[in-house]
mmCIF file of C-alpha atoms in Angstrom:
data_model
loop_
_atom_site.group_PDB
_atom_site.id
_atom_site.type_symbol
_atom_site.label_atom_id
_atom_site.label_comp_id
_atom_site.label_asym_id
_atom_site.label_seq_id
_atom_site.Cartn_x
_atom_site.Cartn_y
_atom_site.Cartn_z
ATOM 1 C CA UNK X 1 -4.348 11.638 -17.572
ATOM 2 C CA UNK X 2 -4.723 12.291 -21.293
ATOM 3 C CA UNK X 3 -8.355 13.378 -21.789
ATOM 4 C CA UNK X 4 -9.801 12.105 -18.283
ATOM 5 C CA UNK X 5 -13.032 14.710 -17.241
ATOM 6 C CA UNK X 6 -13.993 14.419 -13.494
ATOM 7 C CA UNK X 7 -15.906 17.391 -13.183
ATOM 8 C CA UNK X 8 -18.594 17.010 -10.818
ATOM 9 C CA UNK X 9 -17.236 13.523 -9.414
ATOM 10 C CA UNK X 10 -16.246 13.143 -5.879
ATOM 11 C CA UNK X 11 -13.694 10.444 -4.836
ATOM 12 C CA UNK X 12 -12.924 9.715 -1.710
ATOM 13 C CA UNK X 13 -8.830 8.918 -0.935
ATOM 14 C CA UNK X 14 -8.382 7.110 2.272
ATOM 15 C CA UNK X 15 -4.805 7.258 1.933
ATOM 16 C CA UNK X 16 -2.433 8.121 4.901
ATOM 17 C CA UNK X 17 -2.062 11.331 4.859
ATOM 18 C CA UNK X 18 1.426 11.698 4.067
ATOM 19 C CA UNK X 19 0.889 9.450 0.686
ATOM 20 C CA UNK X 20 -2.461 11.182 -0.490
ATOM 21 C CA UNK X 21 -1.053 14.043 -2.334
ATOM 22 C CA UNK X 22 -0.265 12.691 -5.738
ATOM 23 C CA UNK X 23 -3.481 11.397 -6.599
ATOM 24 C CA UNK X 24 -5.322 14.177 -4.779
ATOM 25 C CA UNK X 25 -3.654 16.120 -7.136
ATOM 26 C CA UNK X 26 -4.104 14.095 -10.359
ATOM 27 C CA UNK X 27 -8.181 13.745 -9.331
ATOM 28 C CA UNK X 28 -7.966 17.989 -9.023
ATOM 29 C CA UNK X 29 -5.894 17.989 -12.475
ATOM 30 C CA UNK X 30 -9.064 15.951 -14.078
ATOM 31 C CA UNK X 31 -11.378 18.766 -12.562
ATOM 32 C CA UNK X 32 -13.083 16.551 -10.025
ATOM 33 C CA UNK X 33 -13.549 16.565 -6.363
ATOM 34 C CA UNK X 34 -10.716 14.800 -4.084
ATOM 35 C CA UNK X 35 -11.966 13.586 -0.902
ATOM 36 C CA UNK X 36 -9.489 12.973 1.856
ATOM 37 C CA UNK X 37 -10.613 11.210 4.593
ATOM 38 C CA UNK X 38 -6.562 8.784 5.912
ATOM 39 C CA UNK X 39 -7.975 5.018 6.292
ATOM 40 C CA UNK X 40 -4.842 4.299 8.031
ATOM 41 C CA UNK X 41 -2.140 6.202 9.761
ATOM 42 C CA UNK X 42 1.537 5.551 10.090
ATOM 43 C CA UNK X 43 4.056 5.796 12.994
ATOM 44 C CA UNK X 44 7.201 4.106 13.435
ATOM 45 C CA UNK X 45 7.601 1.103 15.593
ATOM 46 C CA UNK X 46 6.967 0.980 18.938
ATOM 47 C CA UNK X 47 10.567 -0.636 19.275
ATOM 48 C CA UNK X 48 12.997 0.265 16.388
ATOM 49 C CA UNK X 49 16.099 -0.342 18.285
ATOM 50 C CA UNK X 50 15.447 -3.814 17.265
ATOM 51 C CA UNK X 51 14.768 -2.976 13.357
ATOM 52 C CA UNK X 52 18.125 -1.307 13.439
ATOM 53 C CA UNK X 53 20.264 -3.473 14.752
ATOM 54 C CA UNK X 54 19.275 -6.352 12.158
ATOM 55 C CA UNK X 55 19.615 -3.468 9.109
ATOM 56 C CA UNK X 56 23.506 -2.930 10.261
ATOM 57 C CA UNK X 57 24.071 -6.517 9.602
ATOM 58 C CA UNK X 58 25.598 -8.066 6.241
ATOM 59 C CA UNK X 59 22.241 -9.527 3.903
ATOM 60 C CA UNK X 60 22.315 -11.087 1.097
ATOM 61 C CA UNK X 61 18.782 -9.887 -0.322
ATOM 62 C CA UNK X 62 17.016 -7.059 1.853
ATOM 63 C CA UNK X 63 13.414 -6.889 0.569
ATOM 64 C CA UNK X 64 10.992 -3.729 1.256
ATOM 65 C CA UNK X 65 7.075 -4.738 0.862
ATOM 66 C CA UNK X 66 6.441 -0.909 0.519
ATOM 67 C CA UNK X 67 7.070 2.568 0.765
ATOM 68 C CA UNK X 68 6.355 2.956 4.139
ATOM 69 C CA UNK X 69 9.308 0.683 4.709
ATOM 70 C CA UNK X 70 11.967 2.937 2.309
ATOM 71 C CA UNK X 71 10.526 5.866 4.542
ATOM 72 C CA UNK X 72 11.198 4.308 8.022
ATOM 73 C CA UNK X 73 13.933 2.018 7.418
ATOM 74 C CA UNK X 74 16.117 4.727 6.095
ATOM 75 C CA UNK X 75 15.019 7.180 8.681
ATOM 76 C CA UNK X 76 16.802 4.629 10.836
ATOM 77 C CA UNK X 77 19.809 3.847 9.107
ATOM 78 C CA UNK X 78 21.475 6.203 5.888
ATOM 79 C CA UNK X 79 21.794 4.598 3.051
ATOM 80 C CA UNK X 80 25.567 4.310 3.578
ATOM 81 C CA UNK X 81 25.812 1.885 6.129
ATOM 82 C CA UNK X 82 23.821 -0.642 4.625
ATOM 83 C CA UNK X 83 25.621 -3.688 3.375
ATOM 84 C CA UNK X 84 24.393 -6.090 1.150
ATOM 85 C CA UNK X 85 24.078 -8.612 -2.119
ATOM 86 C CA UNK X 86 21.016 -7.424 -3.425
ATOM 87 C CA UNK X 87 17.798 -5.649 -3.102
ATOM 88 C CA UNK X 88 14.287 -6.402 -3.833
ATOM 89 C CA UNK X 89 10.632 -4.521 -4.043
ATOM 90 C CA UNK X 90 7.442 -5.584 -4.011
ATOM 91 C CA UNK X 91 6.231 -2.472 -6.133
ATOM 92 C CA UNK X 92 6.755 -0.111 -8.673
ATOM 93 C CA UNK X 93 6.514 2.856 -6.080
ATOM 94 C CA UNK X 94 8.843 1.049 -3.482
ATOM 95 C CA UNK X 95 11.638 0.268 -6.399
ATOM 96 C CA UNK X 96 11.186 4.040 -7.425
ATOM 97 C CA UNK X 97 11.885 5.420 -3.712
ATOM 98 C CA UNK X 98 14.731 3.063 -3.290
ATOM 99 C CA UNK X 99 16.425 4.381 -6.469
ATOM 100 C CA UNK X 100 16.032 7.752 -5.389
ATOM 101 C CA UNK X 101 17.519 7.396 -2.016
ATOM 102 C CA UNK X 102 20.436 5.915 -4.214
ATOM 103 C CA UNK X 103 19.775 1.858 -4.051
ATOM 104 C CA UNK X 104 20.213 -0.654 -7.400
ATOM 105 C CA UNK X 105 16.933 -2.420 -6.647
ATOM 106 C CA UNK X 106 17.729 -5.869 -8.086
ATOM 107 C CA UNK X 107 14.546 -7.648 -7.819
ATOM 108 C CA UNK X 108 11.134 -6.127 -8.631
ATOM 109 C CA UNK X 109 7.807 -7.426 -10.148
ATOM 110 C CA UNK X 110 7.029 -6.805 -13.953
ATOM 111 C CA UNK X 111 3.384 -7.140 -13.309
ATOM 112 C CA UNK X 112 1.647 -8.314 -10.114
ATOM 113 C CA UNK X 113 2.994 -5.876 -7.852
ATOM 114 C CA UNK X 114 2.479 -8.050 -4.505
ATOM 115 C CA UNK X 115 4.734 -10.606 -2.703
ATOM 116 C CA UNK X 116 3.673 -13.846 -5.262
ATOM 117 C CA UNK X 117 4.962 -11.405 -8.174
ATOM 118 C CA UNK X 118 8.022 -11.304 -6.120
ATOM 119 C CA UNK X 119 7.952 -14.394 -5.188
ATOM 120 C CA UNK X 120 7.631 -15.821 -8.984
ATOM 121 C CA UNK X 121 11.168 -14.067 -9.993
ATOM 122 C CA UNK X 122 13.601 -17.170 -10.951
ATOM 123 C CA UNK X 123 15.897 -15.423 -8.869
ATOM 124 C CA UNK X 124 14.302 -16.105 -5.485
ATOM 125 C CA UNK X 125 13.278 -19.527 -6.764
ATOM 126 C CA UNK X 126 16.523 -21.706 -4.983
ATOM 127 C CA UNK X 127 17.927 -19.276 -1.488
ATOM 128 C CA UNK X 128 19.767 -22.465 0.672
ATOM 129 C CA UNK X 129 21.611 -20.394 3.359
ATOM 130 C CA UNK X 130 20.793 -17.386 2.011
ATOM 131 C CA UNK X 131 20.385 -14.564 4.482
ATOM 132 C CA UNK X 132 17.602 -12.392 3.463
ATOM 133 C CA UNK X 133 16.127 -9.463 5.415
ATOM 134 C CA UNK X 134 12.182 -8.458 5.500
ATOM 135 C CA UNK X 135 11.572 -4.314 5.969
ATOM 136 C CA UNK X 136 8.292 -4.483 6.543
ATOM 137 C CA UNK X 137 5.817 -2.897 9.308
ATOM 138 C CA UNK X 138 4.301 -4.648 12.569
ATOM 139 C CA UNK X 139 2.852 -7.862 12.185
ATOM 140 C CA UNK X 140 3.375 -7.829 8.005
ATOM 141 C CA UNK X 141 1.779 -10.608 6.000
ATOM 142 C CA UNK X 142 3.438 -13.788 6.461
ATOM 143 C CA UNK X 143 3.563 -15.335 2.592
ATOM 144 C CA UNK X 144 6.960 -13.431 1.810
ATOM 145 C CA UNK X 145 8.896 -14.742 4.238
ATOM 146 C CA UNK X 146 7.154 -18.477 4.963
ATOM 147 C CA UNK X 147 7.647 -18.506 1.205
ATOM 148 C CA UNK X 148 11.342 -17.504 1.243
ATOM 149 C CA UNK X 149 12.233 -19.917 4.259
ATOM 150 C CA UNK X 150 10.155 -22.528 2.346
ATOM 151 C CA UNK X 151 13.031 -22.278 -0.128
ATOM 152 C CA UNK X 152 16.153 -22.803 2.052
ATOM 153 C CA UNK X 153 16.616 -19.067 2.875
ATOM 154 C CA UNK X 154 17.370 -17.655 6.639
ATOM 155 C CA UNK X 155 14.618 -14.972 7.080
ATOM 156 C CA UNK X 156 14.568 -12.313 9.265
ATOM 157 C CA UNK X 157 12.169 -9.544 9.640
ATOM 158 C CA UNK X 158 13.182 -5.403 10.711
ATOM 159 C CA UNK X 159 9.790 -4.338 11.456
ATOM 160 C CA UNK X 160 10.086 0.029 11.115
ATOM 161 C CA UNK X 161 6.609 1.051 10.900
ATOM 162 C CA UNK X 162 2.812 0.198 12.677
ATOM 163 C CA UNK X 163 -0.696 0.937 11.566
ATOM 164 C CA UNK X 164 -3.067 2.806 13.244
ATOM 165 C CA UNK X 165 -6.797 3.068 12.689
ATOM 166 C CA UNK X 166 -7.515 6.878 12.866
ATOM 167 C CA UNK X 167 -10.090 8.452 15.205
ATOM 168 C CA UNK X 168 -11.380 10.889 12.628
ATOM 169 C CA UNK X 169 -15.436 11.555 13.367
ATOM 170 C CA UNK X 170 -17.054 11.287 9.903
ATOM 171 C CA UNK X 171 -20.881 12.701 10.526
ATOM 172 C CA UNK X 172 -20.306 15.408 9.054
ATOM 173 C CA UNK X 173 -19.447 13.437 5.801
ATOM 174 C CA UNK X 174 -22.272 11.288 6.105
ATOM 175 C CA UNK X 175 -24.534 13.898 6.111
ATOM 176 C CA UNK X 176 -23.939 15.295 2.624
ATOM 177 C CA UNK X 177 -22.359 12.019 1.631
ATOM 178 C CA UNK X 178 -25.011 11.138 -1.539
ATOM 179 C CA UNK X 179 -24.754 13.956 -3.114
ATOM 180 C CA UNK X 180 -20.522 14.857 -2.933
ATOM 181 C CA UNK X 181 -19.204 11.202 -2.912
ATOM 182 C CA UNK X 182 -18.889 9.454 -6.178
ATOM 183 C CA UNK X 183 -16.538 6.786 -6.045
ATOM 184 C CA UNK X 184 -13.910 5.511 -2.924
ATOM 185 C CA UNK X 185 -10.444 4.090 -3.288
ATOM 186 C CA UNK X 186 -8.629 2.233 -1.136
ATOM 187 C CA UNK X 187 -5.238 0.299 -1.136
ATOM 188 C CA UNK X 188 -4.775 -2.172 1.547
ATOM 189 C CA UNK X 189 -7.254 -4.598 3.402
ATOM 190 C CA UNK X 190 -6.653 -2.981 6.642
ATOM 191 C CA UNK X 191 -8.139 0.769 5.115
ATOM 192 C CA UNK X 192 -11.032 -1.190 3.973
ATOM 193 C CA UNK X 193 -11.982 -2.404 7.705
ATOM 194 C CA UNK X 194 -11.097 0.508 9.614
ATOM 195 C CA UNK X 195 -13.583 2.627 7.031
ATOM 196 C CA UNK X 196 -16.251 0.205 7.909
ATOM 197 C CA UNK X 197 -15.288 0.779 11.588
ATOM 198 C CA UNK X 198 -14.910 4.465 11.201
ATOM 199 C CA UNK X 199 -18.541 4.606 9.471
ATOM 200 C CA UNK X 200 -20.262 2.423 12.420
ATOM 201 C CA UNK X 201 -23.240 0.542 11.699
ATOM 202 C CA UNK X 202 -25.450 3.308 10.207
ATOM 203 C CA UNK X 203 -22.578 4.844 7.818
ATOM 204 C CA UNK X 204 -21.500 1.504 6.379
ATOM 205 C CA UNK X 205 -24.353 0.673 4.386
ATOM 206 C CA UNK X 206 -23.580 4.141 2.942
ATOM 207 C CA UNK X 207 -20.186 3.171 2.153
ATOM 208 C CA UNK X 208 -20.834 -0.502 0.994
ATOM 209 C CA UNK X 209 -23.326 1.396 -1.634
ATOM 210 C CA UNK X 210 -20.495 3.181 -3.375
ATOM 211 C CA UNK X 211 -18.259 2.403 -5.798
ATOM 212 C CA UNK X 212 -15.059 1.279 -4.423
ATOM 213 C CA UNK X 213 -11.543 0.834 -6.351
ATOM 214 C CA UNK X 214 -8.739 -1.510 -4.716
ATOM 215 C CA UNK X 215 -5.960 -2.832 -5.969
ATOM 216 C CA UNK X 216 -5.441 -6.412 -5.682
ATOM 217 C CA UNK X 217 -7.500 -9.951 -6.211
ATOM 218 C CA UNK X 218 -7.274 -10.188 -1.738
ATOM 219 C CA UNK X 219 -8.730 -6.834 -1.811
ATOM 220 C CA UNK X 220 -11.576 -7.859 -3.898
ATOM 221 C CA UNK X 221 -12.699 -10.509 -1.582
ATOM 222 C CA UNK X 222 -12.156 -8.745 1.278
ATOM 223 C CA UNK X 223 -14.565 -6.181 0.233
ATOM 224 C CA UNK X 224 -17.326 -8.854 -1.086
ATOM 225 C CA UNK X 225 -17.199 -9.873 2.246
ATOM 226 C CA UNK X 226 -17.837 -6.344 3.724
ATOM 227 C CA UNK X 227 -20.825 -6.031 2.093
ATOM 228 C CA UNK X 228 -19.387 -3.851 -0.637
ATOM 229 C CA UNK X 229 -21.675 -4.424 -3.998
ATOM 230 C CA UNK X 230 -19.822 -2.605 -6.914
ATOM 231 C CA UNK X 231 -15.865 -3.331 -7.186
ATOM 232 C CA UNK X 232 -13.384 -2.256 -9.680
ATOM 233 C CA UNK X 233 -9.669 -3.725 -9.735
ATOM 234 C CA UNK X 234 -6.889 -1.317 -10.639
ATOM 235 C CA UNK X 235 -4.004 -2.764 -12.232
ATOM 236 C CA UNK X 236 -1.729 -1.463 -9.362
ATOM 237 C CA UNK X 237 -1.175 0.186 -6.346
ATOM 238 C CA UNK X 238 0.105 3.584 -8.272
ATOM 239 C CA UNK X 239 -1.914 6.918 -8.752
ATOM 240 C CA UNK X 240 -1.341 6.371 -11.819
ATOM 241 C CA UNK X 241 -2.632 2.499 -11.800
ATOM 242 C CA UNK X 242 -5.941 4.257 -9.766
ATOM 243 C CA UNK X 243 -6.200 7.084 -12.020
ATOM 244 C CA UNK X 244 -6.903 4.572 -14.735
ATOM 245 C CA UNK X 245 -9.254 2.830 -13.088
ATOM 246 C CA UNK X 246 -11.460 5.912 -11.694
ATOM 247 C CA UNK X 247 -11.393 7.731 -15.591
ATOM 248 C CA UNK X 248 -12.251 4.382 -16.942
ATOM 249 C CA UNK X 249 -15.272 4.014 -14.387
ATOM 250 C CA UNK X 250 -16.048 7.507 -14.503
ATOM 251 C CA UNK X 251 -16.094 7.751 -18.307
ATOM 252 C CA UNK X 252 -18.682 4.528 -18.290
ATOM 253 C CA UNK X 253 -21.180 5.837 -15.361
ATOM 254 C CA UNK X 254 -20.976 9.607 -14.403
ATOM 255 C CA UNK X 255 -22.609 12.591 -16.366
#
């Protein structure tokens, strides 16, 4: 990150576990203090027989909202049994995964990396009969695929992964929480409120008292209305994208 100094600075990454290490690492590379304390945790769907069955079908778009869904989906099905027109992402990190495990992602955002970037592609603009698969996790947002149906396409969701609020106690961080904890990120809505139900009460006003990064316009109003008093908007959902945003705060308020 260029010239980026976090010595000194704690930031906390409520991550899932298994997606924390890059910017763990980056926030280490910068000399600061990485935090990780999972917001969220991910296991596959409590029925993926279902998921399967409608991913062995003929599509002609198959869209993934994220990486958890590249993960999942092609835990259930290789990539060589998949049949279809054409592929879309929501985000940079989702098209990147898909081209690894070997896809032509067709259709991804140049900038807005949510579904109404995807949604404002010319491509997806006119679907009649279109068949068009969702890869999402358990009760997804609905925008995407109202949106899509809106739009004369035939929706239909394979749902391969569920959230889970972790049980993680967090006194321990409380207790030494002013002097080691800097700045927090977090990347979805549902991290933000299971942190404010992991900290209780007492440990919120804590947590609404820090810094916070997030990544999207939603995520900004969602933590106004948690109480949450300083908020900085990365560009994306990227370590790199929250890197940015955490130098360009840190370079501004921390000595």
């Amino acid at each position: 990150m260029g010239e980026c100094n976090l010595k000194g600075c704690g930031i906390l990454v409520t991550r899932a576990a298994h997606q924390s290490k890059g910017l763990v690492g980056m926030i280490r590379d910068c000399h600061g203090c990485a935090i990780e304390l999972p917001g969220i945790e991910i296991w596959p769907a409590q029925n993926s027989d279902d998921a399967k069955e409608l991913m062995q079908q003929s599509w002609d778009w198959v869209i993934f909202v994220s990486p958890n869904a590249v993960h999942f989906a092609l835990k259930l099905l290789p990539i060589s049994e998949w049949r279809y027109q054409g592929i879309g992402a929501v985000g940079a990190t989702t098209g990147r995964l898909l081209r690894e495990a070997g896809f032509r992602v067709d259709l991804i955002p140049s900038q807005g990396y949510d579904s109404e970037g995807l949604l404002s592609l010319p491509e997806l603009s006119q679907l009649r009969d279109q068949q068009i698969l969702i890869i999402r996790g358990e009760g997804g947002r609905a925008l995407l695929g109202d949106t899509l149906e809106a739009r004369g396409g035939k929706v239909r969701y394979a749902e391969v992964y569920r959230r889970v609020k972790p049980e993680t106690p967090v006194d321990t961080l409380l207790d030494r929480w002013s002097e080691e904890i800097h700045l927090v990120t977090a990347t979805s809505k549902e991290v933000l409120n299971n942190l404010v139900g992991m900290f209780g009460i007492s440990g919120s006003e804590l947590l609404t008292q820090t810094p916070l990064v997030v990544i999207s316009e939603r995520m900004v109003q969602e933590a106004e209305r948690l109480g949450f008093r300083e908020i900085l908007r990365a560009k994306g959902a990227d370590d790199r994208s929250l890197m940015t945003a955490i130098c360009s705060w840190t370079e501004k308020n921390f000595e």
